């Protein structure tokens, strides 16, 4: 029973921080992407500590609570995409861990990262073109946006790996006693 209470308390604290970061993204406009990325990293923390099922429940709760509390709903959509990416890559990582017979697991993992990202990113760019850009854009600019997204994914993924490996690795010993 103690483990469930600890999971619930820790998950509630992380959920509160996630929603605060989403709301702060609306208030501090210059750091919106940073704050939304940090909020999505909490999805990864929950997955690392408690597994994919608990991580999925946390993710859904964060999205629903974000829509209720966050002033700018567009930022909640952005968080939703970022959190989906985190959950997806963690699911792929766990799947690959169970299959040591596969050669080039690192390459499979990186390809999976870009596939998961582009499943969300490319449709979002095309479906929300008017909302994102506010005016008609050329095809060359659109291609630049798509390529820029791939570069942004690389930076976001490196930041996530650093946050999980270094930052959470150091904090975990102090928090999870």
Short mmCIF file of N, CA and C in Angstrom, two decimals, residues 53-153:
data_model
loop_
_atom_site.label_atom_id
_atom_site.label_comp_id
_atom_site.label_asym_id
_atom_site.label_seq_id
_atom_site.Cartn_x
_atom_site.Cartn_y
_atom_site.Cartn_z
N UNK A 53 2.33 2.47 -18.52
CA UNK A 53 0.90 2.62 -18.23
C UNK A 53 0.66 3.81 -17.31
N UNK A 54 1.45 3.94 -16.28
CA UNK A 54 1.32 5.09 -15.39
C UNK A 54 1.69 6.36 -16.12
N UNK A 55 2.69 6.29 -16.99
CA UNK A 55 3.07 7.44 -17.80
C UNK A 55 1.96 7.87 -18.73
N UNK A 56 1.24 6.91 -19.32
CA UNK A 56 0.11 7.25 -20.19
C UNK A 56 -1.01 7.91 -19.40
N UNK A 57 -1.29 7.40 -18.21
CA UNK A 57 -2.32 8.01 -17.36
C UNK A 57 -1.92 9.43 -16.96
N UNK A 58 -0.66 9.60 -16.62
CA UNK A 58 -0.14 10.92 -16.26
C UNK A 58 -0.26 11.88 -17.44
N UNK A 59 0.11 11.42 -18.62
CA UNK A 59 0.05 12.24 -19.83
C UNK A 59 -1.37 12.69 -20.12
N UNK A 60 -2.31 11.77 -20.06
CA UNK A 60 -3.72 12.10 -20.31
C UNK A 60 -4.23 13.07 -19.26
N UNK A 61 -3.88 12.84 -18.00
CA UNK A 61 -4.30 13.76 -16.93
C UNK A 61 -3.71 15.15 -17.15
N UNK A 62 -2.45 15.22 -17.57
CA UNK A 62 -1.81 16.52 -17.81
C UNK A 62 -2.49 17.27 -18.95
N UNK A 63 -2.83 16.55 -20.00
CA UNK A 63 -3.50 17.20 -21.14
C UNK A 63 -4.87 17.72 -20.72
N UNK A 64 -5.65 16.88 -20.04
CA UNK A 64 -6.99 17.30 -19.61
C UNK A 64 -6.92 18.46 -18.63
N UNK A 65 -6.03 18.38 -17.66
CA UNK A 65 -5.88 19.47 -16.70
C UNK A 65 -5.35 20.73 -17.36
N UNK A 66 -4.49 20.57 -18.36
CA UNK A 66 -3.99 21.72 -19.10
C UNK A 66 -5.10 22.44 -19.83
N UNK A 67 -6.01 21.68 -20.46
CA UNK A 67 -7.14 22.32 -21.15
C UNK A 67 -8.06 23.04 -20.17
N UNK A 68 -8.14 22.56 -18.96
CA UNK A 68 -9.00 23.20 -17.96
C UNK A 68 -8.35 24.47 -17.40
N UNK A 69 -7.05 24.42 -17.16
CA UNK A 69 -6.40 25.51 -16.42
C UNK A 69 -5.57 26.48 -17.25
N UNK A 70 -4.97 26.02 -18.33
CA UNK A 70 -4.04 26.88 -19.06
C UNK A 70 -4.79 27.98 -19.81
N UNK A 71 -4.28 29.21 -19.74
CA UNK A 71 -4.95 30.32 -20.42
C UNK A 71 -4.90 30.21 -21.94
N UNK A 72 -3.81 29.70 -22.50
CA UNK A 72 -3.67 29.60 -23.95
C UNK A 72 -3.76 28.13 -24.34
N UNK A 73 -4.86 27.75 -24.94
CA UNK A 73 -5.10 26.34 -25.29
C UNK A 73 -4.18 25.86 -26.41
N UNK A 74 -3.69 26.76 -27.24
CA UNK A 74 -2.76 26.37 -28.29
C UNK A 74 -1.49 25.78 -27.69
N UNK A 75 -1.06 26.30 -26.56
CA UNK A 75 0.13 25.77 -25.89
C UNK A 75 -0.12 24.38 -25.33
N UNK A 76 -1.36 24.10 -24.97
CA UNK A 76 -1.69 22.75 -24.51
C UNK A 76 -1.58 21.77 -25.67
N UNK A 77 -1.98 22.20 -26.87
CA UNK A 77 -1.79 21.34 -28.05
C UNK A 77 -0.31 21.08 -28.28
N UNK A 78 0.51 22.09 -28.10
CA UNK A 78 1.95 21.92 -28.26
C UNK A 78 2.49 20.95 -27.22
N UNK A 79 2.07 21.11 -25.97
CA UNK A 79 2.47 20.17 -24.93
C UNK A 79 2.00 18.75 -25.28
N UNK A 80 0.79 18.64 -25.82
CA UNK A 80 0.25 17.33 -26.18
C UNK A 80 1.16 16.64 -27.19
N UNK A 81 1.62 17.37 -28.18
CA UNK A 81 2.52 16.80 -29.18
C UNK A 81 3.86 16.42 -28.56
N UNK A 82 4.39 17.28 -27.72
CA UNK A 82 5.68 17.00 -27.08
C UNK A 82 5.58 15.79 -26.14
N UNK A 83 4.52 15.74 -25.36
CA UNK A 83 4.32 14.62 -24.44
C UNK A 83 4.10 13.31 -25.18
N UNK A 84 3.38 13.36 -26.31
CA UNK A 84 3.18 12.17 -27.13
C UNK A 84 4.52 11.66 -27.65
N UNK A 85 5.37 12.58 -28.07
CA UNK A 85 6.69 12.20 -28.55
C UNK A 85 7.48 11.50 -27.44
N UNK A 86 7.48 12.08 -26.25
CA UNK A 86 8.21 11.49 -25.12
C UNK A 86 7.67 10.09 -24.83
N UNK A 87 6.35 9.96 -24.73
CA UNK A 87 5.76 8.66 -24.43
C UNK A 87 6.10 7.67 -25.54
N UNK A 88 6.05 8.10 -26.78
CA UNK A 88 6.34 7.21 -27.91
C UNK A 88 7.77 6.71 -27.91
N UNK A 89 8.73 7.60 -27.69
CA UNK A 89 10.13 7.14 -27.73
C UNK A 89 10.45 6.25 -26.54
N UNK A 90 9.83 6.53 -25.40
CA UNK A 90 10.04 5.64 -24.24
C UNK A 90 9.44 4.26 -24.51
N UNK A 91 8.29 4.21 -25.18
CA UNK A 91 7.68 2.93 -25.54
C UNK A 91 8.57 2.16 -26.51
N UNK A 92 9.12 2.85 -27.50
CA UNK A 92 10.02 2.20 -28.45
C UNK A 92 11.27 1.71 -27.74
N UNK A 93 11.81 2.49 -26.82
CA UNK A 93 13.02 2.10 -26.08
C UNK A 93 12.76 0.82 -25.29
N UNK A 94 11.63 0.76 -24.61
CA UNK A 94 11.29 -0.43 -23.83
C UNK A 94 11.06 -1.64 -24.74
N UNK A 95 10.48 -1.40 -25.90
CA UNK A 95 10.26 -2.48 -26.85
C UNK A 95 11.59 -3.01 -27.36
N UNK A 96 12.52 -2.12 -27.66
CA UNK A 96 13.84 -2.54 -28.15
C UNK A 96 14.66 -3.24 -27.06
N UNK A 97 14.46 -2.84 -25.81
CA UNK A 97 15.18 -3.49 -24.71
C UNK A 97 14.85 -4.98 -24.63
N UNK A 98 13.64 -5.33 -24.99
CA UNK A 98 13.20 -6.73 -24.92
C UNK A 98 13.62 -7.54 -26.14
N UNK A 99 14.27 -6.93 -27.09
CA UNK A 99 14.66 -7.60 -28.32
C UNK A 99 16.16 -7.40 -28.60
N UNK A 100 17.00 -8.06 -27.81
CA UNK A 100 18.45 -7.90 -28.02
C UNK A 100 18.94 -8.53 -29.32
N UNK A 101 18.13 -9.37 -29.96
CA UNK A 101 18.55 -10.02 -31.20
C UNK A 101 18.62 -9.06 -32.38
N UNK A 102 17.95 -7.90 -32.26
CA UNK A 102 17.98 -6.94 -33.36
C UNK A 102 19.35 -6.29 -33.47
N UNK A 103 19.84 -6.28 -34.68
CA UNK A 103 21.09 -5.56 -34.95
C UNK A 103 20.74 -4.09 -35.15
N UNK A 104 21.66 -3.21 -34.91
CA UNK A 104 21.49 -1.77 -35.12
C UNK A 104 20.29 -1.21 -34.36
N UNK A 105 20.15 -1.57 -33.10
CA UNK A 105 19.04 -1.06 -32.31
C UNK A 105 19.11 0.45 -32.16
N UNK A 106 20.29 1.00 -32.13
CA UNK A 106 20.43 2.45 -32.03
C UNK A 106 19.86 3.14 -33.28
N UNK A 107 20.14 2.59 -34.44
CA UNK A 107 19.60 3.16 -35.69
C UNK A 107 18.08 3.02 -35.72
N UNK A 108 17.56 1.88 -35.29
CA UNK A 108 16.11 1.69 -35.23
C UNK A 108 15.49 2.71 -34.29
N UNK A 109 16.15 2.95 -33.17
CA UNK A 109 15.64 3.91 -32.20
C UNK A 109 15.60 5.31 -32.78
N UNK A 110 16.66 5.73 -33.47
CA UNK A 110 16.70 7.08 -34.05
C UNK A 110 15.68 7.23 -35.18
N UNK A 111 15.54 6.21 -36.00
CA UNK A 111 14.52 6.27 -37.06
C UNK A 111 13.14 6.37 -36.43
N UNK A 112 12.90 5.61 -35.38
CA UNK A 112 11.61 5.65 -34.68
C UNK A 112 11.33 7.03 -34.11
N UNK A 113 12.35 7.68 -33.60
CA UNK A 113 12.17 9.03 -33.06
C UNK A 113 11.66 9.98 -34.15
N UNK A 114 12.29 9.93 -35.30
CA UNK A 114 11.88 10.83 -36.38
C UNK A 114 10.52 10.46 -36.95
N UNK A 115 10.19 9.17 -36.98
CA UNK A 115 8.87 8.75 -37.45
C UNK A 115 7.79 9.26 -36.49
N UNK A 116 7.98 9.05 -35.20
CA UNK A 116 7.00 9.51 -34.21
C UNK A 116 6.83 11.02 -34.29
N UNK A 117 7.93 11.73 -34.36
CA UNK A 117 7.86 13.19 -34.46
C UNK A 117 7.10 13.64 -35.69
N UNK A 118 7.43 13.05 -36.84
CA UNK A 118 6.82 13.48 -38.09
C UNK A 118 5.36 13.07 -38.23
N UNK A 119 4.95 12.03 -37.52
CA UNK A 119 3.53 11.66 -37.49
C UNK A 119 2.70 12.81 -36.92
N UNK A 120 3.28 13.53 -35.99
CA UNK A 120 2.58 14.67 -35.39
C UNK A 120 2.91 15.97 -36.11
N UNK A 121 4.17 16.19 -36.44
CA UNK A 121 4.63 17.49 -36.93
C UNK A 121 4.13 17.83 -38.33
N UNK A 122 4.29 16.92 -39.26
CA UNK A 122 3.94 17.23 -40.66
C UNK A 122 2.44 17.52 -40.81
N UNK A 123 1.55 16.69 -40.27
CA UNK A 123 0.12 17.05 -40.36
C UNK A 123 -0.21 18.38 -39.66
N UNK A 124 0.45 18.65 -38.54
CA UNK A 124 0.19 19.91 -37.83
C UNK A 124 0.59 21.11 -38.68
N UNK A 125 1.71 21.02 -39.36
CA UNK A 125 2.15 22.13 -40.20
C UNK A 125 1.16 22.37 -41.34
N UNK A 126 0.69 21.31 -41.96
CA UNK A 126 -0.23 21.47 -43.08
C UNK A 126 -1.65 21.83 -42.64
N UNK A 127 -2.13 21.21 -41.57
CA UNK A 127 -3.51 21.48 -41.13
C UNK A 127 -3.67 22.85 -40.48
N UNK A 128 -2.64 23.30 -39.79
CA UNK A 128 -2.73 24.57 -39.08
C UNK A 128 -1.87 25.64 -39.75
N UNK A 129 -1.70 25.54 -41.05
CA UNK A 129 -0.86 26.47 -41.80
C UNK A 129 -1.30 27.91 -41.59
N UNK A 130 -2.59 28.19 -41.70
CA UNK A 130 -3.09 29.55 -41.54
C UNK A 130 -2.90 30.06 -40.12
N UNK A 131 -3.10 29.19 -39.15
CA UNK A 131 -2.95 29.59 -37.75
C UNK A 131 -1.48 29.83 -37.40
N UNK A 132 -0.61 29.00 -37.93
CA UNK A 132 0.81 29.13 -37.61
C UNK A 132 1.48 30.32 -38.28
N UNK A 133 1.09 30.59 -39.53
CA UNK A 133 1.81 31.61 -40.29
C UNK A 133 1.02 32.88 -40.53
N UNK A 134 -0.28 32.83 -40.45
CA UNK A 134 -1.10 34.04 -40.57
C UNK A 134 -1.26 34.59 -41.97
N UNK A 135 -0.51 34.08 -42.92
CA UNK A 135 -0.63 34.53 -44.30
C UNK A 135 -0.14 33.41 -45.20
N UNK A 136 -0.32 33.59 -46.49
CA UNK A 136 0.13 32.59 -47.45
C UNK A 136 1.66 32.54 -47.47
N UNK A 137 2.20 31.35 -47.53
CA UNK A 137 3.66 31.20 -47.57
C UNK A 137 4.03 30.39 -48.81
N UNK A 138 5.24 30.57 -49.23
CA UNK A 138 5.72 29.86 -50.42
C UNK A 138 6.06 28.41 -50.07
N UNK A 139 6.15 27.59 -51.10
CA UNK A 139 6.51 26.19 -50.89
C UNK A 139 7.93 26.07 -50.36
N UNK A 140 8.82 26.94 -50.79
CA UNK A 140 10.20 26.91 -50.30
C UNK A 140 10.24 27.21 -48.80
N UNK A 141 9.44 28.16 -48.36
CA UNK A 141 9.39 28.47 -46.94
C UNK A 141 8.82 27.30 -46.15
N UNK A 142 7.80 26.65 -46.71
CA UNK A 142 7.19 25.50 -46.06
C UNK A 142 8.20 24.36 -45.92
N UNK A 143 8.99 24.13 -46.94
CA UNK A 143 10.05 23.12 -46.87
C UNK A 143 11.07 23.50 -45.80
N UNK A 144 11.39 24.79 -45.72
CA UNK A 144 12.29 25.26 -44.68
C UNK A 144 11.74 25.01 -43.29
N UNK A 145 10.44 25.20 -43.12
CA UNK A 145 9.80 24.94 -41.83
C UNK A 145 9.87 23.45 -41.49
N UNK A 146 9.65 22.60 -42.47
CA UNK A 146 9.72 21.16 -42.24
C UNK A 146 11.13 20.71 -41.89
N UNK A 147 12.13 21.25 -42.58
CA UNK A 147 13.52 20.92 -42.27
C UNK A 147 13.91 21.51 -40.91
N UNK A 148 13.46 22.73 -40.64
CA UNK A 148 13.74 23.34 -39.34
C UNK A 148 13.16 22.54 -38.19
N UNK A 149 12.01 21.93 -38.42
CA UNK A 149 11.41 21.07 -37.40
C UNK A 149 12.28 19.87 -37.08
N UNK A 150 12.92 19.32 -38.11
CA UNK A 150 13.80 18.16 -37.89
C UNK A 150 15.02 18.57 -37.06
N UNK A 151 15.53 19.76 -37.30
CA UNK A 151 16.65 20.26 -36.53
C UNK A 151 16.20 20.54 -35.08
N UNK A 152 15.02 21.13 -34.95
CA UNK A 152 14.48 21.39 -33.61
C UNK A 152 14.26 20.10 -32.84
N UNK A 153 13.83 19.04 -33.53
CA UNK A 153 13.66 17.75 -32.87
C UNK A 153 14.99 17.25 -32.32
#
